[in-house]
Amino acid sequence: MNRGIFLSRCLSVACIVSMVAPQGHAQAASAPARSNARVDSLREQLRQTELAFAAATAERGIEGWLSYFSDSGTQLLKTGRIVRGHAAIRELMTATLNNPKRRLLWHPTIVEVSPSGEMGYTYGPSEFVALDSVGRKTVLGCGTFMTVWGRQKDGRWKVLADMGSEAECRSQPDSWSGLDSTLAGELRSTGTPGAVLAIVRNDSIVHLAALGVASTATGAPVTTDMVFRVASATKMFTGLAAAILAERRQLDLSAPVRRYAPFLTPSIGSRTMASLLSHTAGLRDNSSASGGSDDAGLAAAVRKLGASAVMSPAGDVYSYSNSGFTLAGYVIQRAAGAPYADVVDSVLLRPLGMSRSTFRTTIAMTYPIALGHTAPASARDTARVMRPFADYAEVFPRGGLLSTAEDMARFAMAVMSRGRRGSEQLIPAAAVDSVMRPRGDVPGDTASHYGLGMRVVLNRGMRELGHYGGGFGYGSVVRMVPEARVAVIILANRNSALLTKTADSAFATLLRGTTAAAPSPRPATRAPLSVADVRRLAGTYRNGEGQVLELVLRRDTLALVDEGERYTVVRTGTDRIAATDAEGTIVMEFVTVRGRVSQAPYLFTFGRAFRRDATGK
């Protein structure tokens, strides 16, 4: 059974309206046009209503289904029979929708609203699936649906008529089998012991796979329920927790953080949470860690921040800063009056049902866990278990979350549905909107931005959200496209293993035929630097401790000096330069940028901005 109803005649909206719509709605369909902006707003409102309709049905079965029907709403059957009213629809659909092992899934691909704004319709694909105990699905039937909606006096949309037709199911098992092969190949090529891959579509995990070993010391296999450190993907949770506290009026994202940490040096205390969480606060990056797992370790790390942690004025340039997130975590702790780890657990992990996610290693160790590994030293070497297991409270806000692929999939579903699961609002929609809003612009890439702890980029004409993570023996990829209702999560147990080839392949399958093709890589064109450019760019550039780039003059050419090696610098674009080795191979690329506030020169690479020393050349 697919969406419960099959239609073999009367396929035009006008015909359907004449059969099922009350007279007032039928007249409204031809009412004079209103402003386009208003219609566009109503169209988006209707799209969100259709998504909520699907979520409510998945969560509450027949009750969720009926809650979106008008009192006289109808379902049109294959025979042409019209089933009208809640009682008749309940009798027709209860057995299908209340089966806990079956699920009716759909999402709209077309949403239209009449010029008057009083009626609309939605259209898209649907699936009837069987679910196993971990949420993997087997497709039992496919189809398309069309729903005719009427806007009520209170502004809410209600179903006037719902209908569907059968369609051939697209074969997914082969594509996921191929994706597993891609993942296996990437594990081999990167020397990564193991990984778990989760694919999300709509509100379900449609594919969950575990490959490789959890420990090279024991050879134990990775399983889908294993815990991994998600590393910097944690930043999404720090940003969202802060946004939730802001919605509760416990935290002001625009206030100077000295309000919550008065001991901070003035040059740091004047920064805001919004700037810290968007990497625009002007703080240097410091990814080192010390201390222990005791909650006091976070405060101790923040108290060490002095004036030397400041690189630039707030808002001068986007520059990834782990130090900024350490401070942001402490501010969350102070604003909520509880340890950071407990706050995130209370406002985010528990509401989302992320039952195996924690910052506490003593809790994580009670579940099956994939151990972190160092990267192999050579092609003939093997990744080795990283000992001891990293456990630093100061790392919690920037990279300390331990989680499973299934839990991260729950997070992705919640973000893509603006905090909802079915009819239940798990976390504030406004908080999700806040973290999604671009606040930091990544130099050299007009399609790449950063919200509050979350990457916001343009992918095939659609907004992609997420984060990568790498460190302390692990790597993670979390990518979500809310408009398509799809997400990819990859958790790996090798230091900084970002399995992007597998993630890209997954999105190529998930987004095939729905949007514009992915852009081709930009070819690098090389040209010598002019004498003026050489003199303008030469100098020492710094970010965090030990993060120094030195560009030196050499016979009217420019060279990058790194650990005693010299690399010739060439131009690769209007605002781009690259360091090349003796064979001409590019070893590092940079974007040259001026600070928005200071107009100071920076080199930008690997997410970090390096500011030239005031002494210049």
XYZ file of C-alpha atoms in Angstrom:
617
model
C 0.000 0.000 0.000
C 1.462 3.357 -1.014
C 0.096 6.479 0.680
C -3.032 4.352 0.982
C -4.823 5.800 -2.035
C -4.579 5.269 -5.790
C -6.050 7.594 -8.399
C -6.741 6.503 -11.976
C -8.797 9.437 -13.250
C -9.470 13.131 -12.553
C -5.755 14.014 -12.449
C -6.104 17.786 -12.829
C -6.202 20.032 -9.784
C -9.293 21.796 -11.134
C -11.123 18.478 -11.423
C -10.130 17.458 -7.924
C -11.180 20.814 -6.476
C -14.575 20.542 -8.108
C -15.068 17.089 -6.573
C -13.816 17.613 -3.036
C -13.420 21.283 -2.106
C -16.070 23.255 -0.226
C -17.629 26.009 -2.343
C -15.666 28.790 -0.661
C -12.351 27.104 -1.417
C -13.337 26.343 -5.001
C -14.039 30.034 -5.566
C -10.799 31.022 -3.819
C -8.767 29.013 -6.304
C -9.583 31.601 -8.965
C -9.437 34.711 -6.765
C -7.337 37.710 -7.871
C -3.569 37.440 -7.392
C -1.890 38.911 -4.307
C 1.749 39.990 -3.961
C 4.380 37.467 -5.055
C 6.231 37.867 -1.748
C 3.134 36.803 0.160
C 2.554 33.796 -2.100
C 6.218 32.786 -1.775
C 5.920 32.968 2.008
C 2.763 30.850 1.971
C 4.405 28.342 -0.352
C 7.239 27.845 2.127
C 4.715 27.611 4.967
C 2.861 24.899 3.045
C 6.096 23.012 2.361
C 6.912 22.999 6.073
C 3.350 21.858 6.817
C 3.694 18.910 4.417
C 6.981 17.917 6.080
C 5.340 18.168 9.509
C 2.421 16.069 8.192
C 4.854 13.311 7.201
C 6.718 13.537 10.518
C 3.501 13.448 12.571
C 2.306 10.364 10.699
C 5.628 8.594 11.260
C 5.497 9.471 14.968
C 1.783 9.014 15.803
C 0.326 6.851 13.066
C -3.341 7.394 12.261
C -3.719 10.166 14.864
C -0.903 12.154 13.267
C -2.388 11.536 9.814
C -5.882 12.710 10.776
C -4.607 15.769 12.647
C -3.791 17.393 9.300
C -7.122 16.623 7.596
C -9.997 19.081 7.544
C -13.231 17.761 9.016
C -14.536 17.042 5.530
C -11.161 15.989 4.105
C -11.220 13.194 1.557
C -9.084 10.406 0.182
C -9.543 9.343 -3.436
C -9.268 5.644 -4.214
C -8.213 3.819 -7.363
C -11.820 2.916 -8.059
C -12.860 6.546 -8.059
C -14.599 6.171 -4.702
C -14.247 9.153 -2.363
C -13.694 8.408 1.332
C -14.798 11.503 3.251
C -14.456 12.488 6.906
C -12.270 11.385 9.815
C -14.288 8.314 10.756
C -14.176 6.802 7.264
C -10.475 7.665 6.796
C -9.639 6.130 10.185
C -11.298 2.871 9.148
C -9.387 2.887 5.849
C -5.883 3.763 7.108
C -5.466 2.573 10.717
C -4.089 -0.884 9.925
C -1.477 0.603 7.601
C -0.342 3.558 9.682
C -0.387 1.958 13.153
C 1.854 -0.998 12.259
C 5.069 -0.367 14.280
C 7.167 -2.309 11.746
C 5.912 -0.379 8.739
C 6.335 3.265 7.801
C 4.852 5.505 5.129
C 7.485 8.053 4.039
C 7.179 10.999 1.680
C 8.463 14.482 0.986
C 7.284 17.239 -1.373
C 9.229 18.114 -4.517
C 6.586 20.506 -5.890
C 4.652 22.998 -3.768
C 2.257 25.488 -5.334
C -0.176 28.024 -3.858
C -3.099 29.677 -5.646
C -2.841 33.425 -6.420
C -5.339 34.129 -3.637
C -3.249 32.171 -1.133
C -6.312 30.222 -0.009
C -5.498 26.883 -1.650
C -2.414 24.922 -2.621
C -1.158 21.515 -3.548
C 1.932 19.405 -2.852
C 3.389 16.629 -4.975
C 6.314 14.240 -4.570
C 7.618 10.686 -4.118
C 6.477 8.287 -1.409
C 7.657 4.950 -0.061
C 6.052 2.246 2.055
C 8.829 0.537 4.017
C 9.561 -2.082 6.631
C 11.943 -1.014 9.438
C 14.298 -3.211 11.443
C 15.385 -2.625 15.040
C 18.067 -0.037 14.129
C 15.983 1.925 11.655
C 17.239 0.367 8.415
C 14.503 0.105 5.861
C 13.353 -2.333 3.223
C 11.219 -0.703 0.542
C 7.930 -2.548 0.016
C 6.365 -0.147 -2.447
C 6.924 3.204 -4.155
C 4.702 5.856 -5.637
C 3.875 9.514 -5.997
C 1.354 11.564 -4.062
C -0.611 14.760 -4.515
C -2.357 16.582 -1.692
C -4.758 19.482 -2.087
C -4.709 21.913 0.841
C -6.993 24.681 2.047
C -5.901 27.507 4.326
C -8.169 27.892 7.346
C -9.353 31.121 8.948
C -6.675 30.785 11.629
C -3.967 30.611 8.926
C -3.258 26.890 9.270
C -3.263 24.567 6.266
C -5.533 21.506 6.287
C -5.859 18.623 3.823
C -8.893 18.828 1.546
C -7.960 15.799 -0.565
C -5.148 13.275 -0.684
C -4.361 10.800 -3.458
C -1.499 8.739 -4.804
C -0.365 6.413 -7.567
C 2.084 3.537 -7.789
C 5.517 4.012 -9.364
C 8.539 1.857 -9.991
C 11.003 1.813 -7.096
C 14.484 3.042 -7.875
C 17.040 0.388 -7.002
C 19.005 1.503 -3.933
C 20.685 -1.690 -2.635
C 23.214 -1.758 -5.503
C 24.115 1.899 -4.969
C 24.706 1.363 -1.261
C 26.710 -1.778 -1.993
C 28.872 0.310 -4.301
C 29.209 2.970 -1.621
C 30.403 0.360 0.891
C 33.056 -0.652 -1.644
C 34.100 2.995 -1.970
C 34.403 3.245 1.806
C 36.454 0.038 1.980
C 38.816 1.398 -0.662
C 39.181 4.714 1.136
C 39.943 2.946 4.411
C 42.756 1.081 2.661
C 44.167 4.121 0.849
C 44.208 6.283 3.996
C 45.417 3.641 6.425
C 42.249 3.986 8.509
C 41.433 0.895 10.601
C 37.629 1.197 10.564
C 34.552 3.361 10.145
C 30.768 3.472 10.412
C 28.687 5.066 7.663
C 25.088 6.256 8.097
C 22.885 7.584 5.288
C 19.759 9.556 6.234
C 16.797 10.310 3.999
C 13.754 12.093 5.398
C 13.406 10.840 8.970
C 15.024 7.426 8.573
C 18.428 5.818 8.394
C 18.305 4.194 4.957
C 21.762 2.669 5.149
C 24.046 1.805 8.061
C 27.362 0.030 7.512
C 30.400 -0.835 9.624
C 33.732 -1.759 8.043
C 37.209 -2.535 9.333
C 38.512 -3.073 12.848
C 37.893 -1.232 16.102
C 41.460 -1.852 17.282
C 44.529 -2.903 15.324
C 45.837 -4.409 18.565
C 42.972 -6.901 18.916
C 41.518 -7.104 15.400
C 37.988 -6.803 16.828
C 35.586 -5.700 14.065
C 33.819 -2.357 14.020
C 30.078 -2.644 14.679
C 27.368 -0.111 13.844
C 26.607 0.615 17.508
C 30.165 1.580 18.440
C 31.117 4.897 20.022
C 33.656 7.194 18.276
C 34.984 10.631 19.161
C 33.439 13.063 16.667
C 36.249 15.608 17.258
C 35.484 19.074 15.852
C 31.959 18.067 14.807
C 31.381 18.743 18.530
C 31.403 22.453 17.665
C 27.886 22.084 16.222
C 26.671 20.985 19.651
C 28.429 23.851 21.415
C 26.863 26.340 19.003
C 23.389 24.826 19.267
C 23.548 24.572 23.071
C 24.459 28.267 23.226
C 21.574 29.138 20.892
C 19.154 27.156 23.057
C 20.325 29.006 26.187
C 19.878 32.268 24.279
C 16.280 31.307 23.471
C 15.770 30.642 27.186
C 17.186 34.097 28.003
C 20.020 32.520 29.984
C 22.699 33.739 27.608
C 23.134 36.836 25.423
C 25.029 35.964 22.253
C 25.719 39.659 21.536
C 27.018 40.645 24.981
C 30.736 40.861 25.816
C 31.797 37.565 27.364
C 33.299 39.404 30.345
C 29.699 39.431 31.635
C 30.145 35.695 32.286
C 33.919 35.641 32.869
C 34.895 38.991 34.469
C 38.498 37.881 35.053
C 39.285 37.868 31.317
C 41.805 40.361 29.982
C 39.906 43.302 28.399
C 41.051 42.491 24.862
C 39.386 39.050 25.145
C 36.482 39.944 27.444
C 35.144 42.406 24.849
C 34.460 39.601 22.341
C 30.938 38.189 22.022
C 29.676 34.615 21.997
C 28.407 35.108 18.442
C 31.921 36.006 17.298
C 33.537 33.131 19.221
C 31.109 30.594 17.771
C 31.540 31.879 14.198
C 35.367 32.040 14.258
C 35.290 35.817 13.783
C 36.430 36.854 17.291
C 40.050 37.339 16.190
C 41.546 34.772 18.577
C 44.544 32.674 17.620
C 44.118 28.925 17.233
C 45.483 26.584 19.882
C 44.617 22.907 19.613
C 46.903 21.658 22.383
C 45.398 20.195 25.561
C 46.472 19.637 29.124
C 44.940 18.972 32.509
C 42.453 16.180 32.994
C 38.824 15.215 32.720
C 37.774 17.058 35.857
C 35.281 19.821 35.005
C 37.569 22.377 36.626
C 40.005 21.820 33.759
C 37.859 23.917 31.415
C 37.983 26.957 33.701
C 41.715 26.469 34.233
C 42.331 26.530 30.474
C 40.291 29.727 30.057
C 42.174 31.456 32.876
C 45.400 30.897 30.942
C 44.131 32.978 28.016
C 45.989 36.279 27.940
C 46.482 39.152 25.547
C 48.795 36.956 23.424
C 45.732 34.885 22.433
C 44.412 37.845 20.419
C 45.416 38.034 16.750
C 43.101 40.690 15.345
C 40.053 42.887 16.038
C 36.714 41.076 16.197
C 35.166 40.829 12.738
C 38.454 41.457 10.941
C 38.718 38.044 9.269
C 37.327 34.526 9.551
C 39.911 32.292 11.227
C 39.230 28.879 12.762
C 39.977 28.998 16.481
C 39.798 26.094 18.907
C 40.676 28.544 21.673
C 37.495 30.467 20.910
C 35.383 27.348 21.424
C 37.142 26.493 24.682
C 36.129 29.944 25.916
C 32.604 29.574 24.501
C 32.172 26.300 26.386
C 33.178 27.980 29.607
C 30.679 30.802 29.003
C 27.932 28.191 28.511
C 28.971 26.625 31.794
C 28.825 29.956 33.628
C 25.540 31.063 32.052
C 23.764 27.801 32.878
C 25.326 27.313 36.297
C 26.375 23.712 35.606
C 29.356 21.914 34.013
C 29.502 22.279 30.230
C 29.144 18.531 29.620
C 26.031 18.360 31.787
C 24.457 21.411 30.118
C 24.806 19.966 26.604
C 23.494 16.627 27.828
C 20.449 18.338 29.375
C 19.492 20.769 26.596
C 20.493 18.729 23.551
C 21.595 15.103 23.868
C 18.718 13.849 26.004
C 15.958 15.757 24.163
C 17.203 14.324 20.862
C 17.366 10.770 22.202
C 21.152 10.542 21.765
C 21.403 7.931 24.486
C 24.960 6.773 23.717
C 26.473 10.239 23.343
C 28.541 11.730 26.146
C 31.608 13.798 26.997
C 32.466 11.470 29.872
C 34.926 8.766 28.842
C 34.032 6.642 31.869
C 30.486 6.484 30.488
C 31.564 5.972 26.871
C 33.752 3.033 27.892
C 30.692 1.160 29.144
C 29.491 0.868 25.510
C 31.187 -0.862 22.584
C 33.872 1.614 21.498
C 36.209 1.980 18.536
C 39.651 3.000 19.779
C 41.459 5.984 18.270
C 44.586 5.408 16.197
C 47.585 7.388 14.988
C 48.086 7.690 11.239
C 50.542 5.182 9.716
C 54.065 6.602 9.463
C 54.500 5.090 5.974
C 52.678 3.001 3.385
C 54.191 -0.122 4.941
C 53.256 0.860 8.476
C 49.988 0.147 10.329
C 47.877 2.570 12.308
C 48.524 2.112 16.016
C 46.167 2.500 18.966
C 46.616 5.943 20.505
C 47.512 5.617 24.176
C 46.489 6.970 26.594
C 42.916 7.673 25.546
C 42.528 11.463 25.364
C 40.390 12.803 28.190
C 40.643 16.571 28.675
C 37.819 18.781 29.951
C 39.202 21.787 28.060
C 38.646 19.857 24.801
C 34.966 19.139 25.546
C 33.480 22.211 23.787
C 35.734 22.065 20.735
C 36.115 18.341 20.104
C 35.241 16.103 23.040
C 31.873 14.531 22.182
C 31.786 10.729 21.974
C 28.886 9.400 19.936
C 27.608 6.745 17.534
C 26.622 7.059 13.886
C 22.986 6.379 14.820
C 22.993 9.137 17.437
C 24.610 11.556 14.986
C 21.898 10.618 12.481
C 19.287 11.587 15.090
C 21.038 14.940 15.418
C 21.000 15.412 11.640
C 17.282 14.587 11.410
C 16.512 17.116 14.145
C 18.547 19.876 12.493
C 16.959 19.253 9.088
C 13.447 19.378 10.614
C 14.209 22.551 12.641
C 14.175 20.675 15.935
C 11.046 18.581 15.394
C 10.380 14.867 15.523
C 6.894 14.152 14.307
C 4.555 16.546 16.053
C 6.950 17.116 18.961
C 9.274 20.133 19.105
C 12.378 18.634 20.723
C 14.513 21.772 20.679
C 13.573 25.367 19.760
C 13.231 25.950 16.008
C 14.615 29.461 16.482
C 17.813 28.006 17.977
C 18.317 25.765 14.947
C 17.686 28.727 12.634
C 20.264 30.744 14.582
C 23.121 28.248 14.154
C 22.320 27.872 10.425
C 22.559 31.608 9.699
C 25.874 32.499 8.008
C 27.963 34.833 10.172
C 31.538 34.260 9.037
C 32.620 34.410 5.377
C 35.442 32.038 4.446
C 38.112 33.950 2.475
C 38.462 32.933 -1.150
C 35.207 30.955 -1.341
C 31.979 32.886 -1.863
C 29.922 29.702 -1.364
C 31.422 28.839 2.033
C 30.355 30.382 5.337
C 30.169 29.550 9.042
C 27.202 29.905 11.369
C 27.337 29.182 15.097
C 29.540 26.090 15.234
C 28.329 24.918 11.829
C 29.606 25.066 8.252
C 27.107 26.575 5.795
C 28.034 26.009 2.154
C 26.314 25.893 -1.225
C 26.110 22.375 -2.700
C 24.452 21.906 -6.109
C 22.352 24.977 -5.605
C 21.199 23.920 -2.108
C 22.356 24.821 1.380
C 24.597 22.204 3.005
C 25.195 22.214 6.754
C 27.625 20.254 8.850
C 31.182 19.903 10.088
C 34.333 17.853 9.760
C 36.319 16.630 12.737
C 39.832 15.333 13.255
C 42.034 14.747 16.273
C 42.938 12.552 19.241
C 42.829 9.433 17.065
C 39.547 10.015 15.215
C 37.979 11.650 12.179
C 34.378 12.511 11.342
C 32.225 13.821 8.498
C 28.730 15.203 9.130
C 26.974 16.724 6.094
C 23.274 17.634 5.828
C 21.145 19.101 3.014
C 17.837 20.166 4.629
C 16.120 21.067 1.334
C 16.620 17.490 0.090
C 16.181 15.942 3.568
C 19.380 13.881 3.232
C 22.484 13.542 5.389
C 25.737 11.573 5.451
C 27.620 10.688 8.631
C 31.006 8.936 8.652
C 32.859 8.194 11.890
C 36.410 6.829 11.608
C 39.027 5.695 14.128
C 42.208 7.185 12.692
C 43.600 10.597 13.537
C 42.058 13.233 11.229
C 40.632 10.652 8.822
C 38.199 12.718 6.741
C 36.724 10.180 4.328
C 35.531 12.781 1.852
C 35.596 10.524 -1.219
C 32.954 8.297 0.349
C 30.891 11.283 1.478
C 31.024 12.842 -1.996
C 29.978 9.529 -3.579
C 27.049 9.254 -1.176
C 25.803 12.730 -2.066
C 26.230 12.026 -5.771
C 23.721 9.191 -5.301
C 21.387 10.997 -2.922
C 21.166 14.189 -4.980
C 21.284 12.678 -8.459
C 18.737 14.259 -10.776
C 17.356 16.662 -8.161
C 19.648 19.666 -8.577
C 22.397 21.160 -10.675
C 25.520 19.075 -11.107
C 28.347 19.468 -8.628
C 30.857 22.139 -9.748
C 34.087 20.985 -11.323
C 37.300 21.705 -9.404
C 38.842 25.075 -10.256
C 41.968 24.529 -12.390
C 45.055 26.207 -10.939
C 46.794 28.545 -13.369
C 50.341 29.520 -12.447
C 52.272 32.701 -13.132
C 55.380 34.279 -11.611
C 54.811 36.982 -9.016
C 55.630 40.528 -10.045
C 58.444 42.330 -8.248
C 55.829 44.569 -6.623
C 53.889 41.537 -5.384
C 57.036 39.925 -4.027
C 57.884 43.008 -1.986
C 54.285 43.468 -0.837
C 53.845 39.881 0.350
C 57.229 39.194 1.962
C 57.178 38.917 5.737
C 56.473 36.713 8.740
C 52.837 35.680 9.326
C 51.595 34.203 12.587
C 48.527 32.550 14.048
C 48.731 30.373 17.152
C 51.714 29.116 19.097
C 54.178 27.544 16.678
C 52.000 28.437 13.681
C 54.293 30.643 11.599
C 54.574 31.202 7.850
C 57.700 32.952 6.598
C 57.805 34.383 3.068
C 61.317 35.580 2.233
C 62.800 37.561 -0.639
C 65.285 35.743 -2.868
C 66.543 37.560 -5.983
C 63.195 39.269 -6.653
C 61.342 35.996 -6.089
C 59.405 34.843 -3.058
C 59.989 31.645 -1.117
C 58.143 29.928 1.720
C 60.564 28.713 4.381
C 59.244 25.747 6.357
C 61.406 23.642 8.681
C 64.526 24.620 6.765
C 63.032 23.804 3.337
C 62.430 26.510 0.724
C 59.488 26.438 -1.667
C 59.036 28.827 -4.590
C 55.866 30.923 -4.358
C 53.816 31.532 -7.538
C 50.512 33.231 -8.313
C 47.530 30.929 -8.971
C 44.726 33.506 -9.081
C 43.757 37.098 -8.417
C 44.027 36.649 -4.650
C 45.748 33.263 -4.534
C 49.352 32.133 -4.258
C 50.925 28.702 -3.836
C 54.201 27.221 -2.609
C 55.789 24.727 -5.053
C 58.610 22.238 -4.601
C 61.577 21.671 -6.934
C 59.398 19.581 -9.300
C 56.759 22.296 -9.469
C 54.226 20.379 -7.363
C 51.969 22.586 -5.247
C 52.523 21.770 -1.565
C 50.415 24.550 -0.007
C 47.935 27.142 -1.280
C 46.990 30.495 0.260
C 44.410 33.211 -0.167
C 45.726 36.737 0.344
C 43.251 38.923 2.195
C 43.055 42.265 4.002
C 41.348 42.608 7.373
C 37.913 44.237 7.218
C 38.626 46.360 10.289
C 42.400 46.667 10.464
C 43.253 46.378 6.747
C 46.183 44.244 7.946
C 47.535 41.667 5.442
C 46.763 37.996 6.053
C 47.521 34.672 4.450
C 44.611 32.237 4.712
C 45.104 28.465 4.494
C 43.475 25.373 5.977
C 40.780 27.493 7.601
C 43.236 29.689 9.499
C 44.295 33.274 8.901
C 47.926 34.215 9.533
C 48.561 37.915 10.216
C 51.755 39.550 9.062
C 53.960 40.922 11.792
C 53.736 44.684 12.182
C 57.449 44.943 11.303
C 56.567 43.602 7.855
C 59.489 42.429 5.690
